[in-house]
Amino acid sequence: MKKLILLTLTFSLFLMSNLFSQTYNMANGNDTTCSGIFYDNGGLGLYASNLNLTKTFCSNTAGSVVSVNFTSFQTELNNDLLYVYDGATIASPLIGIYSGNGTLNGVTFKSTNGCLTFRFISNSSNNQNGWAANISCTFACQPFTAIIDSTFPLVDTSNEIKICIGTPVDMFGSANYTNSGTYYNQSNATSTFTWKTGDGFTIPGQNATRIFDTPGVFDLSVIVTDTIGCEQILTGPRVVVSTKPNFKNITYFPNDTICFGDTALITLSDSGLFTPYIPPTLNVSGVTFLPDGSSQPPYTSTIPVSIFSNTATYGSGYLKGIYVNMEHSFLGDLEIKITCPNGQFATLKEHPGGGGTFLGEPVDQAFGVVSSPGVGYTYEFTDFSPTYGTMISESTNYQQTYTDVLGTTYTNVNYLPAGTYSPFHNLSTRLNGCPLNGNWTISIQDKAGVDDGYIFFWGLNFDTLIRPPTVISPIIGTRDSSIWTSTSNIIATPGDTGVLTSPLTSGWHSYNYKIYDNYGCEHDTTVDLFVKNKLKSNAGMDFTTCRLDYQLAPIPSPNNDSLNWSYYNTSASGNSVISNNNTYNANTTVNEFTTFNYILNETVEGCPTYPDTVSITHTEIINTIDIDISKDTVCIPELVTFTNNSDMTLFDSIYWEFGDGGLSNAQGSTNHTYNAVSCFDLKVTLVNSLGCRVDSTITDAVCAFPSPVASFNYTPFEPIVPETNINFSNTSSGGTIYVWDFAGLDFSILKDDSYEFPNTDGGQYPVTLTVTNDGGCIDQITQIVTIKNPLSIWIPNSFTPNNDGLNETFRVIFNNESITKYSIRIFNRWGEIMFFSEDPNFEWDGTIDGKPAPVGVYIYQISGKEEFETESFTKYGHVTITR
């Protein structure tokens, strides 16, 4: 009952103090209070310039601590800064440094030991409205103890939980509240529990379960937060997750591919089977020059993180800081960023800003001269109580004098001390949701020239409660037992690490090797053995040939290595010579017509095949030549037809030799012209596709005789009417019989003769001489005998077209009809054509276009050609029209 009265009295005091709150402007000094309104030094107005003020508020009530809640906040960003410390002095832990518009609106700061200290620094310009905050007190934390009651699986004597990958761990927690009720009540029901499993996961709840999906070492921690936010952290047992064996040391004897029927030994050595687990370092070291100038690429470096669960993502507070050890002679040029595995980034130091402030102790040489590395300071960017504000806000606050590594002294230069700094971006906000595993990359770019710098090392400082601990001794598993299983034929398992097998079928065969390690975890792998199929050779098709030689024609097996031919036959005297036993298309020569059997043995990819046999039958062929000849006596040049009546069942082609050098390969029948006088033999050859042949020769198959040549002359050569008697002289050769045909008018069998043609008119008369010799060979010649009748023309020199019936027309009279290509033109004296005709029998009646032509003299032009003449003629004259 006394405790209840005390709690009621304390709470009443809080209410009374809030009823009589007062205002506090920012000023140097300490105040003890549990109520009031806290303003900047300007109250409701603007704060002053060039301030450097420190104000501390402490609780005036036992068992309580000060709490300050900001309702408004406005300062010049990065220049006018409010520092908040958890304690009574600026040496207390720094909660944070703040500036900007609305940055702290709605934010509450609660001390852990009763007091909060505020330090405000402003510059000489851009003063703002400052802030307003409510001061109150709340209960101080009552001590309590976080407890990990139990886990499943249970911890061993080394306080470790040894499990296999994929095993769930159940965690059961509570707390011991020995001071509950002193100021407020505490219980498991009013507290919140949070588990951190060391692999990148945070799990809420008094009891929790985590399935560990990666090998490694992970510490379990429980965080208990009571009803007013007081917190206790307990790090409990260590979870050791078995590493997987690598199964890399697989050996095969003789090989991982064997022939059907062979035996193979597969072994998996335990040496190096389990790879020790050593958490990778989360930093990169090595002196690297920082490229100078905006045209230069930034310095980038990557840390591959793989210590977390593959599914773990970034949460608030996971990354306590990013640190870099470096020196540089001009802060204002730099931009520093951190990029997480999925490309999200946070700017740690923005560009521009910071002016000529030094980082570390650089060697600041003239532009264009590559400096030597100076002395690097370690700067860490963190959201958790940094010692300093942003680099830009601190850029003019610190000076030092130092001598660089080359002996040059720098006096009172602006610099940034080593320590923790606020990043430009809030890390938890910018990186929220990033995968924890993967490449984390820092980027530092010098965006202007005329300065120098070096990077010495950098690293990532993850919260120790969500990351694996640093392990001194590597964790390594060992094999307790193992077993081989397979559906294939296993002969033996020597030493449990090997399997001796001879599969009963070709193709791929799988063997499962299962290991149980010292954690009781089961691991297995499957190794494969390929058994090559035993192929059957193909020696080719059985064949019958008429020859005593043959080229073997097998179908080679794919990927063959070697081969060998052998043979046998049933004849005691039969013998075959194989040109090369190790060549597929070997040539064979046998000594008799019989059947020989050739056996092909191959090796394919080192494996023998089933042999195959091909039978080659050698058989003789019969001559079936039968030829018809159209003529056996000919006159040159004369065509003879030869017809093939042979049985071609066993043959493909026929070849002809005509005895005079002429050849033919025409099938069925062929023609040949003989041009020489002689008797000629005919040779016929039948051939099949194997090259086997038969032939026959017909002696004097064709006798050729010469052909006579008919020829004659006649005189006179150009007879003229009426002298038409022509003498014919026979100039033929090779003939014995002569027959004359005088244009069908008469015939003669005399060697020489004469004939008189009609003498009344000229003309052309064909005369034919036929000559025959004793072989019946005939020749004939025809010549045209032309008898001329000379043309004469009568042309009048006048006519009288006056209708008196006398001399009415103008016409031309020819003595014969041998004129061709005739035309007449009549012109007046001005050269105009009055009349034109191509009719030799024309008559002009003296009219022009149906009207009488004027009396006078007209000129005519007559053109033409005689039938048997080659030259044309033209005659000119004049004719007179009178009436």
mmCIF file of N, CA and C in Angstrom, residues 307 425 552:
data_model
loop_
_atom_site.group_PDB
_atom_site.id
_atom_site.type_symbol
_atom_site.label_atom_id
_atom_site.label_comp_id
_atom_site.label_asym_id
_atom_site.label_seq_id
_atom_site.Cartn_x
_atom_site.Cartn_y
_atom_site.Cartn_z
ATOM 1 N N ILE A 307 28.513 -12.430 -45.158
ATOM 2 C CA ILE A 307 28.438 -12.997 -43.804
ATOM 3 C C ILE A 307 27.014 -13.173 -43.317
ATOM 4 N N HIS A 425 23.394 12.165 -45.629
ATOM 5 C CA HIS A 425 22.116 11.442 -45.679
ATOM 6 C C HIS A 425 21.993 10.538 -44.468
ATOM 7 N N LEU A 552 36.814 -52.518 -100.417
ATOM 8 C CA LEU A 552 35.868 -52.657 -99.322
ATOM 9 C C LEU A 552 35.179 -51.321 -99.043
#
